[in-house]
Amino acid sequence: MRNVALVGHAGAGKTTLAEALLVATGALPRAGRVEDGTTCLDSDDVEVRQQRSVTLGVATVEHDGTRITLLDTPGSPDFVGELRAGLRAADAALFVVSAVGGVDASTVALWEECAAVGMPRAVVVTQPDRARADVEETVRLCRTALGAGVYPVHLVDRAPDGTVRGVVNLLEPGAAAEDADRLRSELIEGIIGESEDEALMERYLAGDELVQGDLMSDLGTAVARGHFHPVLCAAPLLGVGLDSLLYLLVNGFPSPLEHGCPPATRPDGAPAPPLSCDPDGPLVAEVVKTTTDPYLGRVSLLRVFSGTLRPDTPVHVSGHGGAERGHPDHDADERIGAVSSPLGSALRPVAACPAGDVCAVARLSSAETGDTLSSPGDPRLVPPWELPVPQHPVAVEAASRADEDRLGPALTRLAAEDPTVRVERSRDTGQLLLWCVGEAHGEVLIERLRTRHGVAVTTVPVRVPMVETLAGPARATGRLVKQSGGHGQYAVVVVEAEPGPPGSGITFAQRVVGGAVPSNYHGSVEKGIRAQCARGVHDDRPLVDVAFVLVDGKAHSVDSSDAAFQSAGALAVRELAAAAGTRVLEPWCVVEVVVPAEHVGAVMSDLSSRRARVTGSDADPDRDRTTVRAEVPEIELLGYAGALRSVSHGTGSFGRRALGHEPAPASLVAVPA
């Protein structure tokens, strides 16, 4: 088995390459086109319309006695969740680099991320047949930008008129290409440097002519160790280089036995024995992707790490919960139905899915992306892979009453499919927020609600909750005196107030002398004050950070009541606000931005334009990353996910936490008269 994730920036040709490999292995009779929306792996309605991958596409094929699972990942940073899922299911990453676009910063960042976890990597240069393609320069950039261990294995063979007619294989002697001898020598020395075969080194030093068959075993070992990274070439639309690429996938890429399994615990966190890729071992599989099919219902894509998954088998589902997922950690027993091998959206039934393989299972009602399937008698839990925290809010409203009834279940299914989505009802504004990775991610989610779940929503501007505090100290009287025959209402309170320190909240004290306000009504006054502060006095902005003191008042032996003193307390708050005036406060956040060192200047400049206060930075020379810390108004962060991606060329990330409130500028909020 070989499980290979195709990764790279958008437009590099990952889906086109995968489509060509499916045709070359006989899985498809002919290749579809991304431009026509006819490819096997881009079958989602959004992908067809946008002509780009936004979800993880999976196809398993047979070639030369080997099962090859191709995991086609999206190239846009907005869909990094799908990318991480593909890497979790894969044993190696094949970086697809365009001979026109070259190596961009996001590709380098992803390369370093894979290196940090020891993921074996290789590179394939595509689109050599396009105008302005420069394969030699792209290979040079790969060797420069991606670091040590990058060796070209293929060069492009061009006809005298410049058209691509094949690839030159440097693993075979006598390659006819410019600088082929030097590159071949470097390649062989790189392979031998990772080899434990002393006889191979002796043959090379003795001047023996080594051929591809002599080198492939050691090349595969070097790739599996993650220290050797071959660079291949392919022109998918011409069918050039595909046979050589498939040969290397089968003979030079690591199998699941060489990549190992993630650690696992018991669902309660207790330690469990380590896993191995053994078909006869305990069953442990992970849900790497969840989709909803209109006919099959929920479809779960699984990577089986240990044991063998068979149809009609009971399994235990261990799930990661939390506020982001909308439920606590769950443990449920279910029964597997049919087990299928995926070919894009098509599912082909199989008798079993052994350790190391990838399969699809339908109608698992409780399983979500990131959950673990194991034996009910020996439950295990695999820790979730690292995912970005969504930082781009989108406020949505149901388009109709019928849509409102269906919106809740649809959002639950959406969160089950995509763990990078967080659904939140804002406590301050009441808005329903979809927290997304970026703007394009949000657009896809809204479209998916409409097309896949039949729910129409509209987007509205996200409201940042403003608050108010008193502009200064004041004294006011809240008076409620009503006599209309029968039982009346009588309550008079005199309250002093002053603004408190930031974050102090609403405090209440009393200095009443002589029983002017009976002690049993003090709590009623406080309740009325706090209720009015929560409602606010202007534009529904809550009143915060004020110290109130009840100093005097009057009561009536018959007409005073709890409700009357609550109303008087609320009236006192409004009178105090009118007497002292108010200041509008806006929420601020502490932000940590992580970017490559070369983009620090651009990030700081952009933060300054957002009224931010940069408080410091820390450099990590080992990772060539710098963390910039700043305090930023929350309203300035509404579009920051996209802005950071722009100034850092897709390589930056950020996190935030609430800091408190500070006075808002007059240009931001107009305080009513």
XYZ file of C-alpha atoms in Angstrom:
673
model
C 0.000 0.000 0.000
C 1.005 3.579 -0.622
C -0.965 6.538 0.782
C 0.225 9.772 -0.813
C -1.092 13.298 -0.213
C -0.778 15.719 -3.122
C -0.063 19.144 -1.641
C 0.927 22.541 -2.995
C -0.396 26.012 -3.695
C -3.599 26.604 -5.628
C -3.244 26.296 -9.384
C -0.148 24.070 -9.285
C -2.039 21.247 -11.005
C -2.652 18.750 -8.183
C -6.111 17.666 -9.348
C -5.040 17.484 -12.980
C -2.066 15.309 -12.009
C -4.243 13.020 -9.904
C -6.749 12.716 -12.740
C -3.961 11.725 -15.153
C -2.671 9.098 -12.708
C -6.174 7.612 -12.438
C -6.282 7.257 -16.219
C -2.732 5.839 -16.339
C -3.671 3.114 -13.836
C -6.891 2.241 -15.653
C -9.199 3.522 -12.908
C -10.793 5.996 -15.336
C -11.324 5.609 -19.092
C -10.466 9.245 -19.781
C -9.417 12.335 -17.861
C -11.813 15.088 -16.926
C -10.935 18.768 -16.892
C -10.999 21.166 -13.956
C -12.226 23.920 -16.259
C -15.209 21.799 -17.300
C -16.007 20.569 -13.778
C -15.674 16.950 -14.935
C -12.792 15.676 -12.814
C -13.283 12.658 -10.597
C -11.889 14.281 -7.447
C -13.605 17.687 -7.661
C -17.218 16.538 -7.505
C -18.555 19.012 -4.935
C -20.955 21.601 -6.413
C -18.805 24.438 -5.071
C -15.663 22.929 -6.613
C -17.334 22.557 -9.986
C -18.509 26.160 -9.970
C -15.289 27.693 -8.612
C -12.998 25.401 -10.659
C -10.746 24.644 -7.706
C -10.505 22.102 -4.891
C -12.081 23.102 -1.586
C -12.340 19.631 -0.047
C -10.110 16.585 0.283
C -10.502 14.315 -2.745
C -9.593 10.629 -2.377
C -9.113 7.847 -4.928
C -7.620 4.391 -4.432
C -6.168 2.614 -7.491
C -4.163 -0.520 -8.217
C -0.801 -0.421 -9.992
C 1.909 -3.046 -10.259
C 0.432 -5.074 -7.404
C 0.219 -2.055 -5.112
C -2.813 -0.178 -3.773
C -2.146 3.546 -4.166
C -4.439 5.998 -2.381
C -4.124 9.520 -3.750
C -5.311 12.276 -1.416
C -5.840 15.476 -3.396
C -5.731 18.409 -0.956
C -6.928 21.998 -1.535
C -4.238 24.597 -2.148
C -5.969 27.615 -0.612
C -4.968 28.450 2.996
C -8.675 28.815 3.822
C -9.074 25.043 3.593
C -6.072 24.029 5.663
C -8.339 21.719 7.680
C -8.820 19.521 4.603
C -5.066 19.651 3.961
C -4.248 18.501 7.511
C -6.793 15.675 7.170
C -5.078 14.506 3.983
C -1.680 14.540 5.666
C -3.080 12.557 8.607
C -4.285 9.807 6.270
C -1.078 9.779 4.199
C 2.330 8.195 4.700
C 4.117 10.630 2.379
C 3.534 14.064 0.858
C 4.047 14.739 -2.830
C 4.551 18.478 -3.294
C 3.189 19.606 -6.647
C 5.072 22.665 -7.933
C 4.194 24.459 -11.150
C 6.995 25.124 -13.622
C 5.268 28.462 -14.258
C 4.475 29.603 -10.715
C 7.528 28.150 -8.976
C 7.906 27.780 -5.218
C 5.918 30.245 -3.136
C 6.193 31.097 0.564
C 3.183 28.992 1.576
C 4.761 25.921 -0.059
C 7.959 26.495 1.920
C 5.967 26.912 5.139
C 4.086 23.670 4.502
C 7.357 21.886 3.688
C 8.765 22.976 7.034
C 5.586 21.880 8.803
C 5.885 18.398 7.279
C 9.566 18.289 8.187
C 8.723 19.086 11.819
C 6.599 15.923 12.093
C 8.944 13.736 10.019
C 6.612 13.357 7.034
C 8.469 11.850 4.028
C 8.358 14.275 1.108
C 9.005 14.388 -2.625
C 8.433 17.026 -5.306
C 6.906 16.776 -8.760
C 7.278 19.707 -11.164
C 4.198 19.981 -13.374
C 3.017 22.099 -16.302
C 6.353 22.047 -18.213
C 4.333 22.293 -21.448
C 2.794 25.671 -20.593
C 4.007 29.033 -21.869
C 6.760 30.627 -19.758
C 7.470 27.309 -18.036
C 11.047 27.033 -16.745
C 11.639 23.569 -15.299
C 15.356 24.041 -14.682
C 14.813 27.258 -12.721
C 11.958 25.669 -10.762
C 14.175 22.718 -9.814
C 16.895 25.150 -8.735
C 14.386 27.075 -6.612
C 13.231 23.815 -5.013
C 16.799 22.967 -4.031
C 17.381 26.486 -2.703
C 14.094 27.095 -0.908
C 13.318 23.628 0.453
C 16.725 22.963 1.981
C 19.066 20.009 2.091
C 18.228 16.612 0.681
C 16.416 17.813 -2.451
C 17.744 15.993 -5.545
C 16.360 16.048 -9.091
C 15.607 12.559 -10.442
C 13.942 13.692 -13.669
C 14.738 16.360 -16.212
C 12.493 17.375 -19.084
C 13.352 16.132 -22.574
C 12.332 18.690 -25.177
C 12.187 18.413 -28.949
C 14.125 20.946 -31.087
C 10.985 23.060 -31.352
C 10.736 23.249 -27.539
C 7.791 20.904 -27.073
C 7.925 18.379 -24.246
C 8.389 14.814 -25.468
C 9.469 12.964 -22.329
C 11.540 12.980 -19.174
C 15.208 12.176 -18.649
C 15.694 9.665 -15.818
C 18.910 10.445 -13.932
C 18.755 7.073 -12.182
C 19.803 5.475 -15.478
C 23.313 6.023 -16.872
C 23.913 7.916 -20.085
C 21.213 10.537 -19.548
C 21.407 12.984 -22.423
C 20.767 16.389 -20.905
C 22.673 19.481 -19.952
C 24.577 19.020 -16.704
C 23.158 15.485 -16.427
C 26.455 13.899 -15.312
C 26.905 16.264 -12.370
C 23.273 15.952 -11.272
C 23.429 12.156 -11.563
C 26.562 12.028 -9.438
C 24.958 14.233 -6.772
C 21.813 12.073 -6.841
C 23.691 8.807 -6.408
C 25.867 10.222 -3.659
C 22.749 11.496 -1.887
C 21.180 8.027 -2.027
C 24.352 6.283 -0.897
C 24.715 8.778 1.944
C 21.453 7.420 3.397
C 22.246 3.797 2.544
C 23.401 1.083 4.907
C 24.589 -1.088 2.002
C 28.395 -0.859 2.097
C 28.652 -2.973 -1.035
C 26.750 -0.307 -2.988
C 29.189 2.370 -1.883
C 32.151 0.179 -2.786
C 30.729 -0.421 -6.254
C 30.237 3.299 -6.780
C 33.725 4.181 -5.560
C 35.143 1.457 -7.803
C 33.545 3.109 -10.821
C 30.836 0.511 -11.483
C 27.898 1.746 -13.550
C 24.862 1.770 -11.244
C 21.385 1.497 -12.779
C 17.935 2.275 -11.442
C 17.393 -1.239 -10.096
C 20.550 -0.992 -7.982
C 19.419 2.255 -6.367
C 15.661 1.980 -5.798
C 15.751 0.013 -2.555
C 18.102 2.504 -0.937
C 16.224 5.457 -2.446
C 13.025 4.181 -0.833
C 14.783 3.854 2.522
C 16.141 7.393 2.205
C 12.702 8.823 1.357
C 11.046 6.964 4.255
C 13.549 8.456 6.706
C 12.460 11.938 5.629
C 15.999 13.058 4.743
C 15.976 12.505 0.970
C 13.518 14.267 -1.320
C 13.450 13.339 -5.020
C 12.294 15.924 -7.562
C 10.324 14.454 -10.469
C 8.781 15.966 -13.593
C 5.437 15.278 -15.243
C 3.233 16.815 -17.925
C -0.178 15.343 -17.030
C -2.060 16.710 -20.035
C 0.471 15.088 -22.366
C 0.777 11.870 -20.365
C 4.517 12.523 -20.004
C 6.363 11.287 -16.904
C 3.380 9.434 -15.414
C 4.884 5.954 -15.728
C 8.092 7.105 -14.056
C 6.113 8.817 -11.303
C 4.025 5.688 -10.657
C 7.192 3.577 -10.600
C 8.662 5.828 -7.934
C 5.417 5.888 -5.929
C 5.426 2.085 -5.821
C 9.139 1.471 -5.335
C 10.453 4.609 -3.673
C 7.698 5.833 -1.353
C 7.182 4.450 2.178
C 4.478 1.949 3.017
C 2.316 2.263 6.149
C 4.711 -0.163 7.853
C 7.530 2.363 7.506
C 5.581 5.439 8.585
C 4.222 4.129 11.867
C 1.027 4.847 13.802
C -0.010 7.793 15.982
C -0.113 7.273 19.752
C -3.410 6.192 21.289
C -4.901 6.172 24.775
C -8.037 4.868 26.381
C -11.056 7.171 26.020
C -10.614 8.245 29.659
C -6.985 9.248 29.036
C -5.424 6.143 30.571
C -2.389 4.776 28.702
C -2.834 2.049 26.108
C -0.295 -0.265 24.448
C 1.413 1.246 21.373
C -0.062 0.466 17.986
C 1.559 -1.158 14.984
C 0.338 -1.467 11.430
C -0.830 -5.049 11.954
C -3.999 -6.353 10.244
C -4.389 -8.827 13.114
C -3.909 -6.205 15.840
C -6.561 -4.324 17.808
C -8.882 -2.284 15.612
C -8.057 1.437 15.576
C -9.259 3.701 12.753
C -9.707 7.446 12.521
C -12.352 9.516 10.735
C -10.335 11.920 8.580
C -13.261 13.346 6.627
C -17.040 13.480 6.943
C -19.473 14.327 4.172
C -23.248 14.228 3.838
C -24.664 12.388 0.847
C -28.337 13.015 -0.081
C -28.890 9.261 -0.497
C -26.374 7.610 1.841
C -26.512 10.165 4.658
C -23.302 10.710 6.603
C -20.239 9.177 4.896
C -17.040 8.778 6.941
C -13.618 8.458 5.316
C -11.398 6.308 7.552
C -7.687 5.620 7.828
C -7.207 2.250 9.498
C -4.049 2.293 11.614
C -4.362 -1.142 13.226
C -6.534 -4.237 12.834
C -8.988 -4.909 10.021
C -12.338 -3.216 9.477
C -15.001 -5.537 8.097
C -18.654 -4.958 7.158
C -21.337 -5.568 9.765
C -18.861 -5.238 12.639
C -19.627 -3.508 15.967
C -17.296 -0.604 16.749
C -16.835 1.898 19.551
C -16.775 5.583 18.544
C -14.686 7.830 20.770
C -15.142 11.509 20.007
C -13.402 14.768 20.808
C -15.935 17.305 22.064
C -15.754 20.713 23.658
C -17.435 24.064 23.142
C -16.158 24.250 19.557
C -17.824 20.941 18.612
C -21.072 21.696 20.428
C -21.056 18.542 22.559
C -18.957 16.878 25.264
C -16.562 14.032 24.501
C -18.795 11.203 23.394
C -18.491 7.428 23.501
C -20.985 5.350 21.556
C -21.269 1.845 20.167
C -22.354 1.469 16.555
C -22.288 -1.166 13.833
C -20.386 -0.812 10.580
C -22.440 -1.315 7.428
C -20.784 -1.642 4.041
C -17.065 -0.870 3.665
C -16.085 0.834 0.406
C -13.000 1.927 -1.464
C -13.316 5.562 -2.626
C -12.837 6.744 -6.184
C -13.790 10.376 -5.866
C -17.489 10.458 -5.012
C -17.952 6.857 -6.194
C -17.808 4.125 -3.537
C -16.766 0.580 -4.516
C -17.645 -2.142 -1.946
C -14.735 -4.158 -0.558
C -14.662 -7.229 1.679
C -12.396 -5.641 4.298
C -10.085 -2.714 4.992
C -6.829 -3.847 6.658
C -4.330 -1.787 8.636
C -2.675 0.888 6.511
C -5.566 1.254 4.083
C -8.161 3.997 3.551
C -11.871 3.275 3.161
C -15.321 4.852 3.399
C -18.211 3.837 5.659
C -21.759 5.186 5.445
C -24.374 5.895 8.118
C -22.242 6.182 11.231
C -24.631 8.446 13.085
C -22.328 9.674 15.864
C -18.892 9.681 14.189
C -17.434 13.065 13.282
C -14.195 14.176 11.684
C -11.340 13.415 14.077
C -13.156 10.638 15.965
C -11.659 7.187 16.601
C -13.237 3.828 15.808
C -12.063 0.812 17.799
C -13.257 -2.496 19.180
C -16.002 -2.187 21.839
C -14.036 -4.571 24.035
C -10.771 -2.642 23.640
C -11.658 1.047 23.062
C -8.901 3.466 22.028
C -8.682 7.191 21.310
C -6.235 8.776 18.864
C -5.351 12.410 19.685
C -6.663 14.929 17.135
C -4.326 16.454 14.605
C -3.447 20.109 14.928
C -5.990 22.413 13.361
C -6.084 26.201 13.050
C -8.383 28.131 15.367
C -10.953 29.886 13.123
C -10.546 33.658 13.426
C -12.874 35.017 10.716
C -16.469 35.601 11.941
C -19.447 35.560 9.573
C -22.861 36.601 10.952
C -25.750 34.671 9.377
C -29.530 34.816 9.574
C -32.087 32.364 8.233
C -33.729 33.623 5.053
C -37.209 32.431 6.085
C -39.093 30.823 8.963
C -38.750 27.408 7.325
C -35.001 27.928 6.972
C -34.827 28.969 10.630
C -36.308 25.627 11.688
C -33.726 23.711 9.645
C -30.740 25.928 10.408
C -29.786 24.386 13.765
C -29.533 20.764 12.563
C -27.742 21.907 9.395
C -25.105 23.783 11.400
C -24.616 20.723 13.605
C -23.940 18.600 10.534
C -21.652 21.278 9.134
C -19.556 21.297 12.327
C -19.432 17.483 12.266
C -18.040 17.576 8.724
C -15.524 20.382 9.242
C -13.708 20.704 12.599
C -12.303 24.095 11.554
C -15.810 25.579 11.889
C -17.052 26.995 15.183
C -20.723 27.928 15.610
C -21.500 30.511 18.285
C -24.482 32.562 19.395
C -22.967 35.834 20.597
C -23.971 36.465 24.186
C -23.591 40.231 23.736
C -25.192 40.873 20.356
C -27.378 37.792 19.885
C -25.927 37.246 16.405
C -25.360 33.727 15.097
C -21.686 33.576 14.131
C -19.856 31.105 11.910
C -16.176 31.281 12.811
C -14.221 30.352 9.687
C -10.580 30.128 8.644
C -11.011 32.865 6.061
C -13.411 34.675 3.773
C -13.383 31.995 1.069
C -14.011 29.339 3.704
C -17.069 31.254 4.892
C -18.421 31.583 1.358
C -18.095 27.831 0.814
C -19.850 27.049 4.092
C -22.811 29.290 3.240
C -23.067 27.768 -0.216
C -22.869 24.290 1.293
C -25.726 25.124 3.647
C -27.819 26.009 0.618
C -26.881 23.196 -1.779
C -26.137 20.269 0.527
C -28.433 20.964 3.475
C -31.209 22.961 1.788
C -30.971 25.964 4.117
C -30.825 29.510 2.746
C -29.103 32.113 4.928
C -28.186 35.745 4.511
C -25.062 37.383 5.855
C -25.190 40.584 7.876
C -22.396 42.778 9.223
C -20.778 41.422 12.368
C -21.542 43.695 15.309
C -18.785 44.325 17.821
C -20.389 44.802 21.258
C -19.759 48.311 22.566
C -20.330 49.198 26.219
C -20.536 52.421 28.230
C -19.362 53.704 31.577
C -20.015 56.934 33.447
C -17.908 59.884 32.393
C -17.519 61.019 36.011
C -19.039 60.893 39.508
C -22.670 61.904 40.037
C -25.567 61.801 42.496
C -29.153 61.228 41.408
C -32.557 60.306 42.725
C -34.749 57.543 41.397
C -38.359 58.265 42.267
C -41.365 56.054 41.654
C -44.559 57.486 43.128
C -47.873 56.319 41.678
C -51.275 56.716 43.284
C -54.274 55.806 41.175
C -56.648 54.538 43.786
C -56.198 51.375 45.735
C -52.719 49.937 46.261
C -50.066 52.347 44.897
C -46.323 52.178 44.238
C -43.869 54.171 46.253
C -40.060 54.057 46.266
C -37.444 56.793 46.388
C -33.708 56.080 46.299
C -30.727 58.424 46.292
C -27.677 56.866 44.644
C -24.117 58.059 44.195
C -21.940 56.552 41.481
C -18.496 56.909 39.962
C -16.617 55.075 37.214
C -14.557 52.154 38.495
C -11.249 50.695 37.288
C -11.318 48.822 33.955
C -12.662 45.325 34.450
C -14.112 46.065 37.897
C -17.676 45.417 36.769
C -20.771 46.711 38.555
C -20.400 47.035 42.325
C -23.075 47.981 44.846
C -22.823 49.223 48.431
C -25.116 51.067 50.830
C -24.602 53.825 53.387
C -28.206 54.382 54.398
C -28.686 55.784 57.897
C -31.762 55.810 60.046
C -33.552 53.135 58.023
C -34.601 55.594 55.302
C -34.665 52.607 52.980
C -35.543 49.439 54.899
C -32.805 46.802 54.708
C -35.150 44.284 53.086
C -35.303 46.582 49.995
C -31.522 47.054 49.581
C -31.292 43.913 47.461
C -34.222 45.139 45.360
C -32.415 48.397 44.595
C -29.271 46.500 43.619
C -31.290 44.161 41.397
C -32.881 47.091 39.585
C -29.504 48.832 39.117
C -27.861 45.717 37.699
C -30.796 45.020 35.370
C -30.702 48.570 33.986
C -26.902 48.396 33.551
C -27.283 45.156 31.590
C -29.916 46.783 29.327
C -27.887 49.952 28.947
C -29.039 53.530 28.663
C -28.051 54.299 25.038
C -28.450 52.043 21.998
C -28.615 48.885 24.126
C -24.993 49.326 25.142
C -24.512 47.809 28.643
C -23.141 50.011 31.400
C -19.950 48.578 32.920
C -17.287 49.365 35.502
C -19.377 51.609 37.777
C -19.430 51.693 41.590
C -22.931 52.460 42.966
C -23.687 53.469 46.571
C -27.202 53.735 47.970
C -27.078 56.712 50.387
C -30.677 57.712 51.097
C -34.298 57.266 50.141
C -37.856 56.955 51.318
C -40.341 54.158 51.758
C -44.081 53.880 52.413
C -45.508 51.436 54.915
C -48.233 50.309 52.491
C -47.258 51.222 48.912
C -43.567 50.246 48.912
C -42.662 46.868 47.416
C -39.802 44.890 45.977
C -40.906 45.749 42.427
C -41.175 49.456 43.251
C -37.623 49.656 44.595
C -36.311 47.692 41.614
C -37.903 50.268 39.313
C -36.530 53.131 41.407
C -33.020 51.661 41.197
C -33.327 51.443 37.404
C -34.581 55.045 37.227
C -31.601 56.157 39.319
C -29.193 54.634 36.788
C -30.796 56.582 33.953
C -30.675 59.804 35.968
C -27.008 59.217 36.840
C -26.139 58.686 33.167
C -27.911 61.920 32.247
C -26.164 63.851 35.016
C -22.596 62.538 34.566
C -22.645 61.680 30.890
C -21.223 58.429 29.513
C -18.183 57.266 27.597
C -18.445 54.575 24.940
C -15.930 51.755 25.343
C -14.871 49.210 22.730
C -13.427 45.731 23.369
C -9.704 45.150 22.877
C -7.827 41.897 22.355
C -4.327 40.629 22.957
C -3.065 39.246 19.643
C -0.076 37.019 18.901
C 0.945 36.915 15.243
C 3.410 34.263 14.046
C 5.137 34.994 10.724
C 8.466 34.364 9.000
C 11.075 36.930 10.014
C 11.057 38.552 6.569
C 7.407 39.637 6.993
C 7.675 41.158 10.475
C 7.985 44.720 9.167
C 4.896 44.412 6.971
C 2.905 42.871 9.841
C 3.861 45.647 12.267
C 2.994 48.305 9.709
C -0.417 46.737 9.126
C -1.055 46.461 12.868
C -0.195 50.126 13.322
C -2.820 51.040 10.740
C -5.346 49.172 12.920
C -4.701 51.327 16.019
C -2.711 48.494 17.569
C -0.132 48.828 20.328
C 2.774 46.472 19.613
C 4.013 45.225 22.986
C 6.912 43.023 21.932
C 8.217 40.226 19.731
C 10.120 36.964 20.120
C 12.274 35.418 17.406
C 12.655 31.672 16.905
C 15.743 31.317 14.695
C 15.403 27.531 14.493
C 12.053 27.861 12.726
C 12.730 31.267 11.153
C 9.552 32.502 12.796
C 8.828 35.606 14.841
C 5.922 36.053 17.238
C 4.623 39.623 17.343
C 2.491 40.543 20.363
C 0.081 43.456 20.197
C -3.072 44.900 21.734
C -5.691 45.584 19.074
C -9.314 46.855 19.071
C -11.617 43.936 18.312
C -13.383 45.825 15.541
C -10.064 46.070 13.686
C -9.757 42.259 13.689
C -12.930 41.593 11.683
C -11.031 41.275 8.407
C -7.595 40.592 9.823
C -7.404 36.918 8.778
C -7.401 37.901 5.107
C -5.167 40.932 5.630
C -2.534 38.853 7.432
C -2.609 36.283 4.665
C -1.977 39.072 2.160
C 0.942 40.748 3.942
C 2.585 37.422 4.867
C 1.947 35.691 1.507
C -0.143 33.024 3.203
C 2.474 32.092 5.816
C 1.159 33.932 8.900
C -1.206 32.856 11.662
C -2.604 34.571 14.719
C -4.510 33.964 17.923
C -6.418 36.285 20.218
C -7.806 36.579 23.720
C -9.993 39.225 25.323
C -8.164 42.074 27.044
C -10.927 44.407 28.242
C -12.538 47.675 27.175
C -11.062 51.058 26.369
C -12.617 54.365 25.240
C -13.703 54.289 21.617
C -12.703 57.146 19.300
C -15.369 59.693 18.443
C -15.125 58.736 14.775
C -16.217 55.190 15.577
C -19.335 55.785 17.642
C -21.724 58.709 17.855
C -23.172 58.967 21.345
C -26.854 59.976 21.253
C -27.733 63.361 22.693
